[in-house]
Amino acid sequence: MIIEQETIMTSPYLERAQAWCIALRTLMNYPAYALPFHTTAWCSSSPRDVSQALELTQVAADKGSDLVHVAFALDVDEPLGVSLAVRQGADVAWIPDVHLYAADEKAPLELLAGDRRWFIGPRSFLTSAKLPPKHRRARGEEIAWRRWQHAAAIEAPRKLEGALWVPPGGTFKDAISHERLKIAA
């Protein structure tokens, strides 16, 4: 089983997932440079059920960052969905089924969930506010998806340094760098 997981993590799946995560990070206007304390992290994996979502909330708590999670299936080239693990005081909330939104062709991407929209705000923190007007959401979601697809295609050859793999059931302290995974394979 571990060999299969390492094969998955060193395959084109990893590069494809990383390209989509980098593209989303870029389109949300999170800084490309390393912040002294990253306030938000982007991660990818297969879709999460409730117990697996708890593992990601623990990673968010251990890391001290909010997580934007992009879900993939092995045999699909595009993400299946986006979700969030957001720190709220001493707890971390799991927010599934997030929709991407862009107010226009040049606006940063935002994430719509429930009755809130999430965006990168001042000091690069994941920030929430009320939803955009309902009559603008469908068009804004179309714009966001198209821009994300285009950006992911451009990012495909680019790799983000410092990317980590957290083994299933592991915590952030169990993380292994992508570079080490490739050497081991």
mmCIF file of C-alpha atoms in Angstrom:
data_model
loop_
_atom_site.group_PDB
_atom_site.id
_atom_site.type_symbol
_atom_site.label_atom_id
_atom_site.label_comp_id
_atom_site.label_asym_id
_atom_site.label_seq_id
_atom_site.Cartn_x
_atom_site.Cartn_y
_atom_site.Cartn_z
ATOM 1 C CA MET A 1 0.000 0.000 0.000
ATOM 2 C CA ILE A 2 2.761 2.487 0.832
ATOM 3 C CA ILE A 3 4.477 1.824 -2.501
ATOM 4 C CA GLU A 4 1.230 2.585 -4.291
ATOM 5 C CA GLN A 5 0.862 5.856 -2.377
ATOM 6 C CA GLU A 6 4.449 6.856 -3.184
ATOM 7 C CA THR A 7 3.868 5.968 -6.841
ATOM 8 C CA ILE A 8 0.822 8.231 -6.828
ATOM 9 C CA MET A 9 2.805 11.044 -5.255
ATOM 10 C CA THR A 10 5.653 10.812 -7.769
ATOM 11 C CA SER A 11 3.501 10.374 -10.867
ATOM 12 C CA PRO A 12 2.076 12.987 -13.234
ATOM 13 C CA TYR A 13 -0.805 13.146 -10.712
ATOM 14 C CA LEU A 14 1.448 15.113 -8.348
ATOM 15 C CA GLU A 15 2.536 17.558 -11.042
ATOM 16 C CA ARG A 16 -1.040 18.053 -12.252
ATOM 17 C CA ALA A 17 -2.337 18.630 -8.719
ATOM 18 C CA GLN A 18 0.490 21.031 -7.946
ATOM 19 C CA ALA A 19 -0.179 23.036 -11.121
ATOM 20 C CA TRP A 20 -3.850 23.477 -10.167
ATOM 21 C CA CYS A 21 -2.929 24.485 -6.592
ATOM 22 C CA ILE A 22 -0.301 26.998 -7.737
ATOM 23 C CA ALA A 23 -2.762 28.444 -10.248
ATOM 24 C CA LEU A 24 -5.457 28.864 -7.585
ATOM 25 C CA ARG A 25 -2.979 30.419 -5.161
ATOM 26 C CA THR A 26 -1.832 32.853 -7.857
ATOM 27 C CA LEU A 27 -5.367 33.762 -8.977
ATOM 28 C CA MET A 28 -6.383 34.429 -5.379
ATOM 29 C CA ASN A 29 -3.447 36.917 -5.131
ATOM 30 C CA TYR A 30 -1.552 35.063 -2.423
ATOM 31 C CA PRO A 31 2.068 36.271 -2.573
ATOM 32 C CA ALA A 32 4.446 34.184 -4.673
ATOM 33 C CA TYR A 33 7.281 34.815 -2.219
ATOM 34 C CA ALA A 34 7.569 32.977 1.084
ATOM 35 C CA LEU A 35 5.973 34.892 3.922
ATOM 36 C CA PRO A 36 7.667 34.721 7.343
ATOM 37 C CA PHE A 37 4.557 32.903 8.581
ATOM 38 C CA HIS A 38 2.358 31.451 5.872
ATOM 39 C CA THR A 39 -1.209 32.245 6.769
ATOM 40 C CA THR A 40 -2.794 30.047 4.106
ATOM 41 C CA ALA A 41 -1.661 26.769 2.571
ATOM 42 C CA TRP A 42 -2.859 25.011 -0.562
ATOM 43 C CA CYS A 43 -3.081 21.238 -0.638
ATOM 44 C CA SER A 44 -4.453 18.472 -2.804
ATOM 45 C CA SER A 45 -5.595 14.902 -2.343
ATOM 46 C CA SER A 46 -8.398 12.579 -3.293
ATOM 47 C CA PRO A 47 -11.871 13.732 -2.185
ATOM 48 C CA ARG A 48 -12.280 13.743 1.605
ATOM 49 C CA ASP A 49 -14.998 12.095 3.640
ATOM 50 C CA VAL A 50 -15.776 13.350 7.151
ATOM 51 C CA SER A 51 -13.041 11.353 8.942
ATOM 52 C CA GLN A 52 -10.441 12.273 6.324
ATOM 53 C CA ALA A 53 -11.513 15.915 6.553
ATOM 54 C CA LEU A 54 -10.663 15.728 10.248
ATOM 55 C CA GLU A 55 -7.098 14.761 9.275
ATOM 56 C CA LEU A 56 -6.847 17.929 7.178
ATOM 57 C CA THR A 57 -8.236 20.077 9.973
ATOM 58 C CA GLN A 58 -5.514 18.622 12.206
ATOM 59 C CA VAL A 59 -2.869 19.507 9.599
ATOM 60 C CA ALA A 60 -4.261 23.072 9.525
ATOM 61 C CA ALA A 61 -4.105 23.243 13.324
ATOM 62 C CA ASP A 62 -0.568 21.796 13.467
ATOM 63 C CA LYS A 63 0.690 24.095 10.720
ATOM 64 C CA GLY A 64 -1.100 27.151 12.076
ATOM 65 C CA SER A 65 -2.503 27.960 8.630
ATOM 66 C CA ASP A 66 -5.852 27.867 6.942
ATOM 67 C CA LEU A 67 -5.963 25.245 4.163
ATOM 68 C CA VAL A 68 -7.441 25.484 0.693
ATOM 69 C CA HIS A 69 -7.943 21.855 -0.364
ATOM 70 C CA VAL A 70 -8.251 20.816 -4.017
ATOM 71 C CA ALA A 71 -9.670 17.304 -4.538
ATOM 72 C CA PHE A 72 -8.587 15.076 -7.451
ATOM 73 C CA ALA A 73 -9.284 11.581 -8.701
ATOM 74 C CA LEU A 74 -6.324 9.685 -10.171
ATOM 75 C CA ASP A 75 -7.878 9.304 -13.599
ATOM 76 C CA VAL A 76 -9.243 12.853 -13.987
ATOM 77 C CA ASP A 77 -7.256 15.824 -15.294
ATOM 78 C CA GLU A 78 -9.292 18.505 -13.544
ATOM 79 C CA PRO A 79 -10.184 18.980 -9.871
ATOM 80 C CA LEU A 80 -13.356 17.415 -8.518
ATOM 81 C CA GLY A 81 -13.857 20.123 -5.927
ATOM 82 C CA VAL A 82 -12.468 22.621 -3.470
ATOM 83 C CA SER A 83 -12.922 22.796 0.295
ATOM 84 C CA LEU A 84 -11.471 24.759 3.204
ATOM 85 C CA ALA A 85 -10.074 24.064 6.657
ATOM 86 C CA VAL A 86 -10.334 27.422 8.428
ATOM 87 C CA ARG A 87 -8.965 28.223 11.868
ATOM 88 C CA GLN A 88 -11.587 29.723 14.158
ATOM 89 C CA GLY A 89 -10.163 30.448 17.568
ATOM 90 C CA ALA A 90 -8.971 27.155 19.069
ATOM 91 C CA ASP A 91 -10.908 25.081 16.520
ATOM 92 C CA VAL A 92 -10.647 24.438 12.800
ATOM 93 C CA ALA A 93 -13.831 24.331 10.710
ATOM 94 C CA TRP A 94 -14.114 22.096 7.631
ATOM 95 C CA ILE A 95 -16.045 23.791 4.827
ATOM 96 C CA PRO A 96 -16.815 21.423 1.909
ATOM 97 C CA ASP A 97 -18.224 22.129 -1.554
ATOM 98 C CA VAL A 98 -16.660 25.540 -2.115
ATOM 99 C CA HIS A 99 -17.386 27.370 -5.398
ATOM 100 C CA LEU A 100 -14.872 29.604 -7.157
ATOM 101 C CA TYR A 101 -15.964 33.117 -8.055
ATOM 102 C CA ALA A 102 -14.465 36.122 -9.848
ATOM 103 C CA ALA A 103 -16.253 39.475 -9.990
ATOM 104 C CA ASP A 104 -14.787 40.071 -13.464
ATOM 105 C CA GLU A 105 -11.966 38.985 -15.798
ATOM 106 C CA LYS A 106 -9.274 40.746 -13.760
ATOM 107 C CA ALA A 107 -10.558 40.354 -10.199
ATOM 108 C CA PRO A 108 -8.861 37.943 -7.793
ATOM 109 C CA LEU A 109 -10.618 34.613 -7.361
ATOM 110 C CA GLU A 110 -12.718 34.157 -4.258
ATOM 111 C CA LEU A 111 -14.225 31.059 -2.682
ATOM 112 C CA LEU A 112 -17.966 30.933 -1.987
ATOM 113 C CA ALA A 113 -19.172 28.658 0.801
ATOM 114 C CA GLY A 114 -22.490 28.694 2.608
ATOM 115 C CA ASP A 115 -23.276 32.295 3.424
ATOM 116 C CA ARG A 116 -19.678 33.600 3.147
ATOM 117 C CA ARG A 117 -17.110 34.408 0.512
ATOM 118 C CA TRP A 118 -13.435 33.826 1.274
ATOM 119 C CA PHE A 119 -10.589 35.817 -0.245
ATOM 120 C CA ILE A 120 -6.981 36.776 0.440
ATOM 121 C CA GLY A 121 -7.243 39.978 2.421
ATOM 122 C CA PRO A 122 -4.834 42.345 4.119
ATOM 123 C CA ARG A 123 -1.584 40.792 5.332
ATOM 124 C CA SER A 124 -2.322 37.762 3.112
ATOM 125 C CA PHE A 125 -4.876 36.268 5.502
ATOM 126 C CA LEU A 126 -7.812 34.191 4.283
ATOM 127 C CA THR A 127 -10.667 36.564 5.053
ATOM 128 C CA SER A 128 -14.439 36.175 4.873
ATOM 129 C CA ALA A 129 -17.205 38.597 4.023
ATOM 130 C CA LYS A 130 -20.805 38.409 2.878
ATOM 131 C CA LEU A 131 -21.580 36.757 -0.469
ATOM 132 C CA PRO A 132 -21.696 38.752 -3.694
ATOM 133 C CA PRO A 133 -25.183 39.486 -5.059
ATOM 134 C CA LYS A 134 -26.986 36.313 -6.124
ATOM 135 C CA HIS A 135 -27.637 37.559 -9.666
ATOM 136 C CA ARG A 136 -23.853 37.837 -10.290
ATOM 137 C CA ARG A 137 -22.769 34.434 -8.942
ATOM 138 C CA ALA A 138 -23.405 32.150 -11.938
ATOM 139 C CA ARG A 139 -21.440 34.395 -14.314
ATOM 140 C CA GLY A 140 -18.712 34.921 -11.700
ATOM 141 C CA GLU A 141 -18.353 31.144 -11.233
ATOM 142 C CA GLU A 142 -18.011 30.648 -15.015
ATOM 143 C CA ILE A 143 -15.322 33.323 -15.224
ATOM 144 C CA ALA A 144 -13.422 31.846 -12.259
ATOM 145 C CA TRP A 145 -13.475 28.282 -13.606
ATOM 146 C CA ARG A 146 -12.293 29.346 -17.074
ATOM 147 C CA ARG A 147 -9.484 31.472 -15.639
ATOM 148 C CA TRP A 148 -8.427 28.638 -13.292
ATOM 149 C CA GLN A 149 -8.299 26.124 -16.146
ATOM 150 C CA HIS A 150 -6.166 28.491 -18.233
ATOM 151 C CA ALA A 151 -3.816 29.322 -15.353
ATOM 152 C CA ALA A 152 -3.359 25.634 -14.429
ATOM 153 C CA ALA A 153 -2.350 24.840 -18.018
ATOM 154 C CA ILE A 154 0.271 27.594 -17.877
ATOM 155 C CA GLU A 155 1.562 26.492 -14.439
ATOM 156 C CA ALA A 156 1.864 22.809 -15.427
ATOM 157 C CA PRO A 157 5.670 22.796 -15.828
ATOM 158 C CA ARG A 158 6.261 24.956 -12.735
ATOM 159 C CA LYS A 159 6.935 23.419 -9.333
ATOM 160 C CA LEU A 160 6.498 25.115 -5.986
ATOM 161 C CA GLU A 161 9.556 24.678 -3.799
ATOM 162 C CA GLY A 162 8.965 23.413 -0.302
ATOM 163 C CA ALA A 163 5.899 21.330 -1.193
ATOM 164 C CA LEU A 164 5.163 18.562 1.305
ATOM 165 C CA TRP A 165 3.302 15.253 1.328
ATOM 166 C CA VAL A 166 1.492 14.280 4.538
ATOM 167 C CA PRO A 167 0.880 10.510 4.630
ATOM 168 C CA PRO A 168 -2.700 9.319 5.159
ATOM 169 C CA GLY A 169 -3.440 9.354 8.883
ATOM 170 C CA GLY A 170 -0.272 11.400 9.494
ATOM 171 C CA THR A 171 0.162 14.837 10.954
ATOM 172 C CA PHE A 172 2.099 17.826 9.704
ATOM 173 C CA LYS A 173 5.186 16.633 11.607
ATOM 174 C CA ASP A 174 5.101 13.426 9.468
ATOM 175 C CA ALA A 175 5.311 15.447 6.237
ATOM 176 C CA ILE A 176 7.837 14.452 3.580
ATOM 177 C CA SER A 177 9.131 16.872 0.937
ATOM 178 C CA HIS A 178 8.173 16.179 -2.662
ATOM 179 C CA GLU A 179 11.868 16.198 -3.552
ATOM 180 C CA ARG A 180 12.556 13.331 -1.122
ATOM 181 C CA LEU A 181 9.629 11.348 -2.529
ATOM 182 C CA LYS A 182 11.015 11.653 -6.045
ATOM 183 C CA ILE A 183 14.481 10.538 -4.946
ATOM 184 C CA ALA A 184 13.000 7.525 -3.119
ATOM 185 C CA ALA A 185 11.019 6.451 -6.180
#
